[in-house]
PDB file of C-alpha atoms and ligand atoms in Angstrom:
ATOM      1  CA  MET A 180     118.318 118.182 127.931  1.00  0.00           C
ATOM      2  CA  ASP A 181     117.027 115.219 126.166  1.00  0.00           C
ATOM      3  CA  LEU A 182     113.735 115.312 124.194  1.00  0.00           C
ATOM      4  CA  TRP A 183     112.176 112.053 123.787  1.00  0.00           C
ATOM      5  CA  TYR A 184     108.705 111.459 121.931  1.00  0.00           C
ATOM      6  CA  THR A 185     106.535 108.592 122.694  1.00  0.00           C
ATOM      7  CA  GLU A 186     103.645 107.206 120.598  1.00  0.00           C
ATOM      8  CA  LYS A 187     101.556 105.168 122.973  1.00  0.00           C
ATOM      9  CA  HIS A 188     100.498 101.924 121.370  1.00  0.00           C
ATOM     10  CA  SER A 189      98.347 100.800 124.189  1.00  0.00           C
ATOM     11  CA  ASP A 190      98.089 102.028 127.842  1.00  0.00           C
ATOM     12  CA  ASN A 191     101.278 100.256 128.778  1.00  0.00           C
ATOM     13  CA  VAL A 192     103.545 100.126 125.592  1.00  0.00           C
ATOM     14  CA  GLY A 193     104.812 102.676 123.095  1.00  0.00           C
ATOM     15  CA  ILE A 194     107.651 103.602 120.686  1.00  0.00           C
ATOM     16  CA  THR A 195     110.129 106.135 121.904  1.00  0.00           C
ATOM     17  CA  MET A 196     112.458 108.326 119.964  1.00  0.00           C
ATOM     18  CA  LYS A 197     115.169 110.904 120.867  1.00  0.00           C
ATOM     19  CA  THR A 198     114.369 114.002 118.920  1.00  0.00           C
ATOM     20  CA  THR A 199     116.459 117.156 118.528  1.00  0.00           C
ATOM     21  CA  ARG A 200     114.009 119.796 117.207  1.00  0.00           C
ATOM     22  CA  THR A 201     110.538 120.527 116.173  1.00  0.00           C
ATOM     23  CA  LEU A 202     110.348 121.641 112.392  1.00  0.00           C
ATOM     24  CA  PHE A 203     106.596 122.249 112.476  1.00  0.00           C
ATOM     25  CA  SER A 204     103.730 122.082 115.075  1.00  0.00           C
ATOM     26  CA  GLY A 205     100.331 123.053 114.267  1.00  0.00           C
ATOM     27  CA  LYS A 206      96.659 122.484 114.008  1.00  0.00           C
ATOM     28  CA  SER A 207      94.567 122.108 110.859  1.00  0.00           C
ATOM     29  CA  GLU A 208      91.074 122.091 110.495  1.00  0.00           C
ATOM     30  CA  TYR A 209      91.350 118.053 110.707  1.00  0.00           C
ATOM     31  CA  GLN A 210      94.146 117.259 113.038  1.00  0.00           C
ATOM     32  CA  GLN A 211      97.369 118.192 114.948  1.00  0.00           C
ATOM     33  CA  LEU A 212     100.574 117.913 112.710  1.00  0.00           C
ATOM     34  CA  ASP A 213     104.057 117.655 113.890  1.00  0.00           C
ATOM     35  CA  ILE A 214     107.265 117.340 112.049  1.00  0.00           C
ATOM     36  CA  VAL A 215     110.317 116.563 114.134  1.00  0.00           C
ATOM     37  CA  GLU A 216     113.812 115.752 113.803  1.00  0.00           C
ATOM     38  CA  THR A 217     114.839 112.369 115.223  1.00  0.00           C
ATOM     39  CA  LEU A 218     118.462 111.034 115.823  1.00  0.00           C
ATOM     40  CA  GLU A 219     117.754 107.515 114.415  1.00  0.00           C
ATOM     41  CA  PHE A 220     115.049 107.878 111.812  1.00  0.00           C
ATOM     42  CA  GLY A 221     115.517 111.224 110.316  1.00  0.00           C
ATOM     43  CA  ARG A 222     112.642 113.500 109.957  1.00  0.00           C
ATOM     44  CA  MET A 223     109.309 112.238 111.337  1.00  0.00           C
ATOM     45  CA  MET A 224     105.797 113.344 110.650  1.00  0.00           C
ATOM     46  CA  LEU A 225     102.987 112.654 113.252  1.00  0.00           C
ATOM     47  CA  LEU A 226      99.071 113.273 112.950  1.00  0.00           C
ATOM     48  CA  ASP A 227      97.449 113.396 116.164  1.00  0.00           C
ATOM     49  CA  GLY A 228     100.684 112.139 117.861  1.00  0.00           C
ATOM     50  CA  LEU A 229     100.735 108.927 115.543  1.00  0.00           C
ATOM     51  CA  VAL A 230     103.841 108.333 113.536  1.00  0.00           C
ATOM     52  CA  MET A 231     103.019 108.473 109.947  1.00  0.00           C
ATOM     53  CA  VAL A 232     106.295 108.377 108.339  1.00  0.00           C
ATOM     54  CA  THR A 233     109.886 108.597 109.141  1.00  0.00           C
ATOM     55  CA  GLU A 234     112.608 109.414 106.507  1.00  0.00           C
ATOM     56  CA  ARG A 235     114.526 106.219 107.392  1.00  0.00           C
ATOM     57  CA  ASP A 236     111.801 103.607 107.133  1.00  0.00           C
ATOM     58  CA  GLU A 237     109.209 105.089 104.716  1.00  0.00           C
ATOM     59  CA  PHE A 238     110.642 103.143 101.814  1.00  0.00           C
ATOM     60  CA  ILE A 239     109.207  99.994 103.133  1.00  0.00           C
ATOM     61  CA  TYR A 240     105.457 101.274 103.588  1.00  0.00           C
ATOM     62  CA  HIS A 241     105.662 103.189 100.313  1.00  0.00           C
ATOM     63  CA  GLU A 242     106.950 100.310  98.230  1.00  0.00           C
ATOM     64  CA  MET A 243     104.627  97.982  99.765  1.00  0.00           C
ATOM     65  CA  ILE A 244     101.412  99.791  99.168  1.00  0.00           C
ATOM     66  CA  VAL A 245     102.225 100.421  95.643  1.00  0.00           C
ATOM     67  CA  HIS A 246     104.444  97.697  93.773  1.00  0.00           C
ATOM     68  CA  PRO A 247     102.261  94.686  94.628  1.00  0.00           C
ATOM     69  CA  ALA A 248      99.070  96.093  93.040  1.00  0.00           C
ATOM     70  CA  LEU A 249     100.976  97.876  90.079  1.00  0.00           C
ATOM     71  CA  PHE A 250     102.879  94.550  89.306  1.00  0.00           C
ATOM     72  CA  THR A 251      99.656  92.431  89.544  1.00  0.00           C
ATOM     73  CA  HIS A 252      97.328  94.710  87.269  1.00  0.00           C
ATOM     74  CA  PRO A 253      97.818  93.979  83.598  1.00  0.00           C
ATOM     75  CA  ASN A 254      97.656  97.680  82.538  1.00  0.00           C
ATOM     76  CA  PRO A 255      97.673 100.391  85.249  1.00  0.00           C
ATOM     77  CA  LYS A 256      97.127 103.651  83.601  1.00  0.00           C
ATOM     78  CA  LYS A 257      95.224 105.511  86.078  1.00  0.00           C
ATOM     79  CA  VAL A 258      95.847 105.280  89.824  1.00  0.00           C
ATOM     80  CA  LEU A 259      93.891 107.213  92.807  1.00  0.00           C
ATOM     81  CA  VAL A 260      95.369 107.697  96.168  1.00  0.00           C
ATOM     82  CA  ILE A 261      93.323 108.386  98.995  1.00  0.00           C
ATOM     83  CA  GLY A 262      95.234 109.993 101.940  1.00  0.00           C
ATOM     84  CA  GLY A 263      98.984 109.930 101.361  1.00  0.00           C
ATOM     85  CA  GLY A 264      99.522 113.729 101.719  1.00  0.00           C
ATOM     86  CA  ASP A 265     103.231 113.129 102.243  1.00  0.00           C
ATOM     87  CA  GLY A 266     103.810 112.024  98.817  1.00  0.00           C
ATOM     88  CA  GLY A 267     105.592 108.971  99.245  1.00  0.00           C
ATOM     89  CA  THR A 268     103.004 106.674  97.655  1.00  0.00           C
ATOM     90  CA  ILE A 269     102.723 109.103  94.625  1.00  0.00           C
ATOM     91  CA  ARG A 270     106.613 108.793  94.323  1.00  0.00           C
ATOM     92  CA  GLU A 271     106.619 105.153  93.975  1.00  0.00           C
ATOM     93  CA  ILE A 272     103.524 105.031  91.729  1.00  0.00           C
ATOM     94  CA  MET A 273     105.620 107.559  89.302  1.00  0.00           C
ATOM     95  CA  LYS A 274     108.401 104.815  88.775  1.00  0.00           C
ATOM     96  CA  HIS A 275     105.931 102.947  86.729  1.00  0.00           C
ATOM     97  CA  PRO A 276     106.148 104.160  83.210  1.00  0.00           C
ATOM     98  CA  GLU A 277     102.778 102.729  82.172  1.00  0.00           C
ATOM     99  CA  VAL A 278     100.850 105.009  84.642  1.00  0.00           C
ATOM    100  CA  GLU A 279      99.493 107.967  82.669  1.00  0.00           C
ATOM    101  CA  LEU A 280      97.827 109.716  85.706  1.00  0.00           C
ATOM    102  CA  ALA A 281      97.896 109.628  89.334  1.00  0.00           C
ATOM    103  CA  VAL A 282      95.300 111.516  91.345  1.00  0.00           C
ATOM    104  CA  LEU A 283      96.164 112.375  94.818  1.00  0.00           C
ATOM    105  CA  CYS A 284      92.883 113.013  97.066  1.00  0.00           C
ATOM    106  CA  GLU A 285      94.169 114.354 100.453  1.00  0.00           C
ATOM    107  CA  ILE A 286      91.623 115.902 103.022  1.00  0.00           C
ATOM    108  CA  ASP A 287      94.135 118.142 104.626  1.00  0.00           C
ATOM    109  CA  GLY A 288      96.040 120.780 102.566  1.00  0.00           C
ATOM    110  CA  LEU A 289      98.344 121.615 105.557  1.00  0.00           C
ATOM    111  CA  VAL A 290      99.850 118.128 105.328  1.00  0.00           C
ATOM    112  CA  ILE A 291     100.484 118.644 101.729  1.00  0.00           C
ATOM    113  CA  GLU A 292     102.106 122.092 102.291  1.00  0.00           C
ATOM    114  CA  LYS A 293     104.269 120.911 105.168  1.00  0.00           C
ATOM    115  CA  SER A 294     105.599 117.746 103.393  1.00  0.00           C
ATOM    116  CA  ILE A 295     106.663 119.888 100.538  1.00  0.00           C
ATOM    117  CA  GLU A 296     108.560 122.173 102.890  1.00  0.00           C
ATOM    118  CA  PHE A 297     110.138 119.453 105.186  1.00  0.00           C
ATOM    119  CA  LEU A 298     110.025 116.198 103.674  1.00  0.00           C
ATOM    120  CA  PRO A 299     111.286 116.741 100.009  1.00  0.00           C
ATOM    121  CA  SER A 300     112.524 113.046  99.401  1.00  0.00           C
ATOM    122  CA  MET A 301     108.768 112.224  99.669  1.00  0.00           C
ATOM    123  CA  ALA A 302     106.848 115.030  98.223  1.00  0.00           C
ATOM    124  CA  ALA A 303     108.788 116.125  95.208  1.00  0.00           C
ATOM    125  CA  ASP A 304     106.224 114.690  92.974  1.00  0.00           C
ATOM    126  CA  ILE A 305     103.231 116.542  94.680  1.00  0.00           C
ATOM    127  CA  ASP A 306     104.580 120.190  94.328  1.00  0.00           C
ATOM    128  CA  GLY A 307     102.167 120.913  91.378  1.00  0.00           C
ATOM    129  CA  ASN A 308     105.016 120.415  88.711  1.00  0.00           C
ATOM    130  CA  ASN A 309     104.530 116.894  87.761  1.00  0.00           C
ATOM    131  CA  PRO A 310     102.039 116.831  84.825  1.00  0.00           C
ATOM    132  CA  ARG A 311     101.278 113.075  85.636  1.00  0.00           C
ATOM    133  CA  VAL A 312     100.123 114.021  89.051  1.00  0.00           C
ATOM    134  CA  LYS A 313      96.797 115.865  89.946  1.00  0.00           C
ATOM    135  CA  LEU A 314      96.004 116.995  93.444  1.00  0.00           C
ATOM    136  CA  HIS A 315      92.520 117.306  94.914  1.00  0.00           C
ATOM    137  CA  VAL A 316      92.473 118.589  98.529  1.00  0.00           C
ATOM    138  CA  ASP A 317      89.153 116.921  99.260  1.00  0.00           C
ATOM    139  CA  ASP A 318      87.478 114.385 101.541  1.00  0.00           C
ATOM    140  CA  GLY A 319      87.912 110.779  99.811  1.00  0.00           C
ATOM    141  CA  LEU A 320      84.408 110.112 100.447  1.00  0.00           C
ATOM    142  CA  ALA A 321      83.215 113.038  98.654  1.00  0.00           C
ATOM    143  CA  TYR A 322      85.587 112.759  95.798  1.00  0.00           C
ATOM    144  CA  ILE A 323      85.155 109.158  95.276  1.00  0.00           C
ATOM    145  CA  ARG A 324      81.171 109.505  95.264  1.00  0.00           C
ATOM    146  CA  GLU A 325      81.630 111.280  92.136  1.00  0.00           C
ATOM    147  CA  GLN A 326      83.755 108.633  90.424  1.00  0.00           C
ATOM    148  CA  GLN A 327      82.491 105.648  88.279  1.00  0.00           C
ATOM    149  CA  ASN A 328      84.489 103.187  86.255  1.00  0.00           C
ATOM    150  CA  GLU A 329      87.349 105.778  86.407  1.00  0.00           C
ATOM    151  CA  PHE A 330      90.495 103.999  87.960  1.00  0.00           C
ATOM    152  CA  ASP A 331      92.581 100.923  87.550  1.00  0.00           C
ATOM    153  CA  ILE A 332      93.942 101.018  91.064  1.00  0.00           C
ATOM    154  CA  ILE A 333      92.909 102.842  94.074  1.00  0.00           C
ATOM    155  CA  LEU A 334      95.494 103.096  97.166  1.00  0.00           C
ATOM    156  CA  VAL A 335      94.112 103.992 100.519  1.00  0.00           C
ATOM    157  CA  ASP A 336      97.060 105.533 102.267  1.00  0.00           C
ATOM    158  CA  SER A 337      95.125 106.413 105.559  1.00  0.00           C
ATOM    159  CA  THR A 338      95.704 107.008 109.221  1.00  0.00           C
ATOM    160  CA  ASP A 339      94.436 104.777 111.782  1.00  0.00           C
ATOM    161  CA  PRO A 340      90.563 104.440 111.947  1.00  0.00           C
ATOM    162  CA  ILE A 341      90.327 107.176 114.497  1.00  0.00           C
ATOM    163  CA  GLY A 342      89.836 110.915 113.646  1.00  0.00           C
ATOM    164  CA  PRO A 343      89.320 111.984 109.869  1.00  0.00           C
ATOM    165  CA  ALA A 344      90.034 108.173 108.614  1.00  0.00           C
ATOM    166  CA  VAL A 345      87.096 106.482 110.404  1.00  0.00           C
ATOM    167  CA  GLY A 346      84.774 106.344 107.117  1.00  0.00           C
ATOM    168  CA  LEU A 347      87.730 104.820 105.084  1.00  0.00           C
ATOM    169  CA  PHE A 348      87.319 101.471 106.862  1.00  0.00           C
ATOM    170  CA  GLU A 349      83.619 101.237 106.396  1.00  0.00           C
ATOM    171  CA  LYS A 350      81.686  98.968 103.936  1.00  0.00           C
ATOM    172  CA  ASP A 351      79.886 102.100 102.273  1.00  0.00           C
ATOM    173  CA  PHE A 352      83.289 103.432 101.321  1.00  0.00           C
ATOM    174  CA  TYR A 353      84.488 100.079  99.891  1.00  0.00           C
ATOM    175  CA  THR A 354      81.246  99.889  97.692  1.00  0.00           C
ATOM    176  CA  LEU A 355      82.169 103.539  96.451  1.00  0.00           C
ATOM    177  CA  VAL A 356      85.864 102.376  95.565  1.00  0.00           C
ATOM    178  CA  PHE A 357      84.431  99.261  93.906  1.00  0.00           C
ATOM    179  CA  THR A 358      82.259 101.544  91.666  1.00  0.00           C
ATOM    180  CA  ALA A 359      85.111 103.938  90.992  1.00  0.00           C
ATOM    181  CA  LEU A 360      87.114 101.082  89.740  1.00  0.00           C
ATOM    182  CA  LYS A 361      87.255  99.598  86.243  1.00  0.00           C
ATOM    183  CA  ASP A 362      86.180  95.946  85.473  1.00  0.00           C
ATOM    184  CA  ASP A 363      89.636  94.672  86.536  1.00  0.00           C
ATOM    185  CA  GLY A 364      90.443  97.183  89.175  1.00  0.00           C
ATOM    186  CA  ILE A 365      92.367  96.747  92.426  1.00  0.00           C
ATOM    187  CA  MET A 366      92.175  98.489  95.736  1.00  0.00           C
ATOM    188  CA  ILE A 367      94.922  98.404  98.359  1.00  0.00           C
ATOM    189  CA  ALA A 368      94.343  99.655 101.887  1.00  0.00           C
ATOM    190  CA  GLN A 369      96.932  99.928 104.898  1.00  0.00           C
ATOM    191  CA  SER A 370      95.174  97.434 107.281  1.00  0.00           C
ATOM    192  CA  GLU A 371      96.984  98.049 110.729  1.00  0.00           C
ATOM    193  CA  SER A 372      98.959  95.547 112.805  1.00  0.00           C
ATOM    194  CA  PRO A 373      98.064  92.012 113.010  1.00  0.00           C
ATOM    195  CA  PHE A 374      99.642  91.990 116.230  1.00  0.00           C
ATOM    196  CA  TYR A 375      97.498  94.766 118.222  1.00  0.00           C
ATOM    197  CA  HIS A 376      94.762  95.648 115.970  1.00  0.00           C
ATOM    198  CA  ALA A 377      92.793  92.192 115.535  1.00  0.00           C
ATOM    199  CA  VAL A 378      89.447  93.717 116.155  1.00  0.00           C
ATOM    200  CA  ILE A 379      89.823  96.535 113.486  1.00  0.00           C
ATOM    201  CA  GLN A 380      91.008  93.873 111.051  1.00  0.00           C
ATOM    202  CA  LYS A 381      88.224  91.532 111.729  1.00  0.00           C
ATOM    203  CA  ILE A 382      85.674  94.120 110.799  1.00  0.00           C
ATOM    204  CA  MET A 383      87.595  95.668 108.008  1.00  0.00           C
ATOM    205  CA  TYR A 384      88.305  92.354 106.164  1.00  0.00           C
ATOM    206  CA  ARG A 385      84.450  91.385 106.771  1.00  0.00           C
ATOM    207  CA  ASN A 386      83.494  94.715 105.236  1.00  0.00           C
ATOM    208  CA  LEU A 387      85.954  94.225 102.328  1.00  0.00           C
ATOM    209  CA  ARG A 388      84.596  90.863 101.557  1.00  0.00           C
ATOM    210  CA  ALA A 389      81.123  92.009 101.502  1.00  0.00           C
ATOM    211  CA  VAL A 390      82.029  94.025  98.374  1.00  0.00           C
ATOM    212  CA  PHE A 391      85.086  92.522  96.662  1.00  0.00           C
ATOM    213  CA  PRO A 392      85.451  88.831  95.349  1.00  0.00           C
ATOM    214  CA  ILE A 393      89.037  88.798  96.039  1.00  0.00           C
ATOM    215  CA  VAL A 394      90.442  89.864  99.399  1.00  0.00           C
ATOM    216  CA  GLU A 395      93.778  88.967 100.600  1.00  0.00           C
ATOM    217  CA  MET A 396      96.214  90.275 103.522  1.00  0.00           C
ATOM    218  CA  TYR A 397      99.743  90.926 103.224  1.00  0.00           C
ATOM    219  CA  GLN A 398     102.398  92.056 105.515  1.00  0.00           C
ATOM    220  CA  ALA A 399     105.302  94.183 105.886  1.00  0.00           C
ATOM    221  CA  PHE A 400     108.006  95.028 108.449  1.00  0.00           C
ATOM    222  CA  ILE A 401     107.671  98.638 109.565  1.00  0.00           C
ATOM    223  CA  PRO A 402     110.015  99.310 112.518  1.00  0.00           C
ATOM    224  CA  THR A 403     108.256 102.656 113.627  1.00  0.00           C
ATOM    225  CA  TYR A 404     104.633 101.508 113.486  1.00  0.00           C
ATOM    226  CA  PRO A 405     102.953  99.604 116.384  1.00  0.00           C
ATOM    227  CA  SER A 406     104.641  96.156 116.903  1.00  0.00           C
ATOM    228  CA  GLY A 407     106.648  96.623 113.763  1.00  0.00           C
ATOM    229  CA  PHE A 408     104.335  94.095 112.094  1.00  0.00           C
ATOM    230  CA  TRP A 409     102.136  95.818 109.643  1.00  0.00           C
ATOM    231  CA  SER A 410      99.599  94.831 107.060  1.00  0.00           C
ATOM    232  CA  PHE A 411      97.815  95.844 103.830  1.00  0.00           C
ATOM    233  CA  ALA A 412      94.585  94.528 102.142  1.00  0.00           C
ATOM    234  CA  PHE A 413      94.553  93.582  98.604  1.00  0.00           C
ATOM    235  CA  ALA A 414      90.993  93.635  97.400  1.00  0.00           C
ATOM    236  CA  SER A 415      90.241  93.164  93.812  1.00  0.00           C
ATOM    237  CA  LYS A 416      87.538  92.516  91.212  1.00  0.00           C
ATOM    238  CA  THR A 417      89.418  89.864  88.939  1.00  0.00           C
ATOM    239  CA  CYS A 418      93.229  89.988  89.705  1.00  0.00           C
ATOM    240  CA  HIS A 419      94.664  87.631  92.239  1.00  0.00           C
ATOM    241  CA  PRO A 420      97.849  89.154  93.729  1.00  0.00           C
ATOM    242  CA  CYS A 421      99.920  85.901  93.525  1.00  0.00           C
ATOM    243  CA  ASN A 422      98.423  84.034  90.541  1.00  0.00           C
ATOM    244  CA  ASP A 423      98.010  87.022  88.364  1.00  0.00           C
ATOM    245  CA  PHE A 424     101.524  88.562  89.581  1.00  0.00           C
ATOM    246  CA  ASP A 425     103.255  89.625  86.456  1.00  0.00           C
ATOM    247  CA  HIS A 426     106.739  88.343  87.584  1.00  0.00           C
ATOM    248  CA  ASP A 427     108.498  89.181  84.097  1.00  0.00           C
ATOM    249  CA  ARG A 428     107.376  92.925  84.195  1.00  0.00           C
ATOM    250  CA  SER A 429     108.478  93.062  88.043  1.00  0.00           C
ATOM    251  CA  ALA A 430     111.994  91.364  87.284  1.00  0.00           C
ATOM    252  CA  LYS A 431     112.543  93.785  84.319  1.00  0.00           C
ATOM    253  CA  ARG A 432     111.529  97.115  86.058  1.00  0.00           C
ATOM    254  CA  ASN A 433     114.001  99.964  85.560  1.00  0.00           C
ATOM    255  CA  PHE A 434     114.038 101.059  88.871  1.00  0.00           C
ATOM    256  CA  HIS A 435     115.688 100.119  92.350  1.00  0.00           C
ATOM    257  CA  THR A 436     113.647  99.052  95.341  1.00  0.00           C
ATOM    258  CA  ARG A 437     115.246  98.384  98.774  1.00  0.00           C
ATOM    259  CA  TYR A 438     112.324  96.273 100.242  1.00  0.00           C
ATOM    260  CA  TYR A 439     109.920  95.074  97.406  1.00  0.00           C
ATOM    261  CA  ASN A 440     111.361  92.108  95.253  1.00  0.00           C
ATOM    262  CA  GLN A 441     109.755  89.269  93.245  1.00  0.00           C
ATOM    263  CA  ASP A 442     110.140  86.663  96.049  1.00  0.00           C
ATOM    264  CA  LEU A 443     108.790  89.065  98.688  1.00  0.00           C
ATOM    265  CA  HIS A 444     105.807  89.932  96.380  1.00  0.00           C
ATOM    266  CA  LEU A 445     104.588  86.393  97.033  1.00  0.00           C
ATOM    267  CA  GLY A 446     106.131  85.801 100.363  1.00  0.00           C
ATOM    268  CA  ALA A 447     104.342  88.920 101.839  1.00  0.00           C
ATOM    269  CA  PHE A 448     101.045  87.198 101.453  1.00  0.00           C
ATOM    270  CA  MET A 449     102.262  84.148 103.515  1.00  0.00           C
ATOM    271  CA  LEU A 450     100.823  84.811 106.893  1.00  0.00           C
ATOM    272  CA  PRO A 451     101.461  83.655 110.632  1.00  0.00           C
ATOM    273  CA  THR A 452      98.764  81.738 111.931  1.00  0.00           C
ATOM    274  CA  PHE A 453      97.320  84.499 114.367  1.00  0.00           C
ATOM    275  CA  ALA A 454      97.247  86.896 111.460  1.00  0.00           C
ATOM    276  CA  ARG A 455      95.206  84.569 109.521  1.00  0.00           C
ATOM    277  CA  ASP A 456      92.899  84.049 112.447  1.00  0.00           C
ATOM    278  CA  ASN A 457      92.177  87.755 112.797  1.00  0.00           C
ATOM    279  CA  ILE A 458      90.603  87.696 109.247  1.00  0.00           C
ATOM    280  CA  ALA A 459      89.168  84.272 108.939  1.00  0.00           C
ATOM    281  CA  GLU A 460      85.750  84.141 107.315  1.00  0.00           C
TER     282      GLU A 460
HETATM  283  N1  AG3 B 245      99.722 105.874 107.197  1.00  0.00           N
HETATM  284  C1  AG3 B 245      99.761 105.551 108.541  1.00  0.00           C
HETATM  285  C2  AG3 B 245      99.696 104.115 108.880  1.00  0.00           C
HETATM  286  C3  AG3 B 245      99.149 104.098 110.153  1.00  0.00           C
HETATM  287  C4  AG3 B 245     100.193 104.270 111.377  1.00  0.00           C
HETATM  288  N2  AG3 B 245      99.721 104.323 112.619  1.00  0.00           N
HETATM  289  C5  AG3 B 245     100.301 104.387 113.779  1.00  0.00           C
HETATM  290  N3  AG3 B 245     101.562 104.955 113.919  1.00  0.00           N
HETATM  291  N4  AG3 B 245      99.725 104.178 114.925  1.00  0.00           N
HETATM  292  C6  AG3 B 245     100.961 106.432 106.603  1.00  0.00           C
HETATM  293  C7  AG3 B 245     100.884 107.400 105.585  1.00  0.00           C
HETATM  294  C8  AG3 B 245     102.294 107.249 104.733  1.00  0.00           C
HETATM  295  N5  AG3 B 245     102.016 107.741 103.495  1.00  0.00           N
END
């Protein structure tokens, strides 16, 4: 018997993958969590039926949510991740030797627990044994409300703006992020597909611009997300992602990347016209 899983991207379109077995399926206080084995993409984690990560293409998302900001900020010592319970974002942050502490604030402890169990290539740094990583199982909004002038970089590694992540796309949240950042702080947030999510992007970028003086969108190719054409928001107090990019530090990095490189750091900010139009002021 063939077992195919489909994430619906609209009423009429979806992505379908052949799966071989279910490793975990259960409901937390917040959402439905499933981890399945696929034939093409390795293990895949779903939240409320939406693809969060697959072992085969997660490197793209995780390199791109981390390295552009970390190679733009002049001295990133303290980094906060909101969401990101699979640990992939923390893994990439740990490759930067100047980072002294990374805090992971994930609302759902079950996501952390099952990622450690079934997605070890992502979750190795969030198992409680890395002294440079601190875990908080808490609502990102509640946590950030208590932080002032604390972080160099804040990465919002959220799900889509339905379910527990809705508040992470709102202006009030961005104001709290702004306050939690230091004077030269940078925030990155995953910002959906320019192809399918024009309305969400329009609202999100308007909210960001109401709070941050510098707001840019950049793109990445992520085959298992809706349309494969995905985006991130770069929002910052003083640093510009291209003008302040530390090309030298990026070129001399002592770790390998499979998607990110110096040319792409700049190229990712070049957008097709329809994507620009989504977020036009
Ligand atoms: N964050 C999920 C991005 C949204 C995917 N949306 C979708 N499949 N409809 C990924 C978390 C990785 N750390």
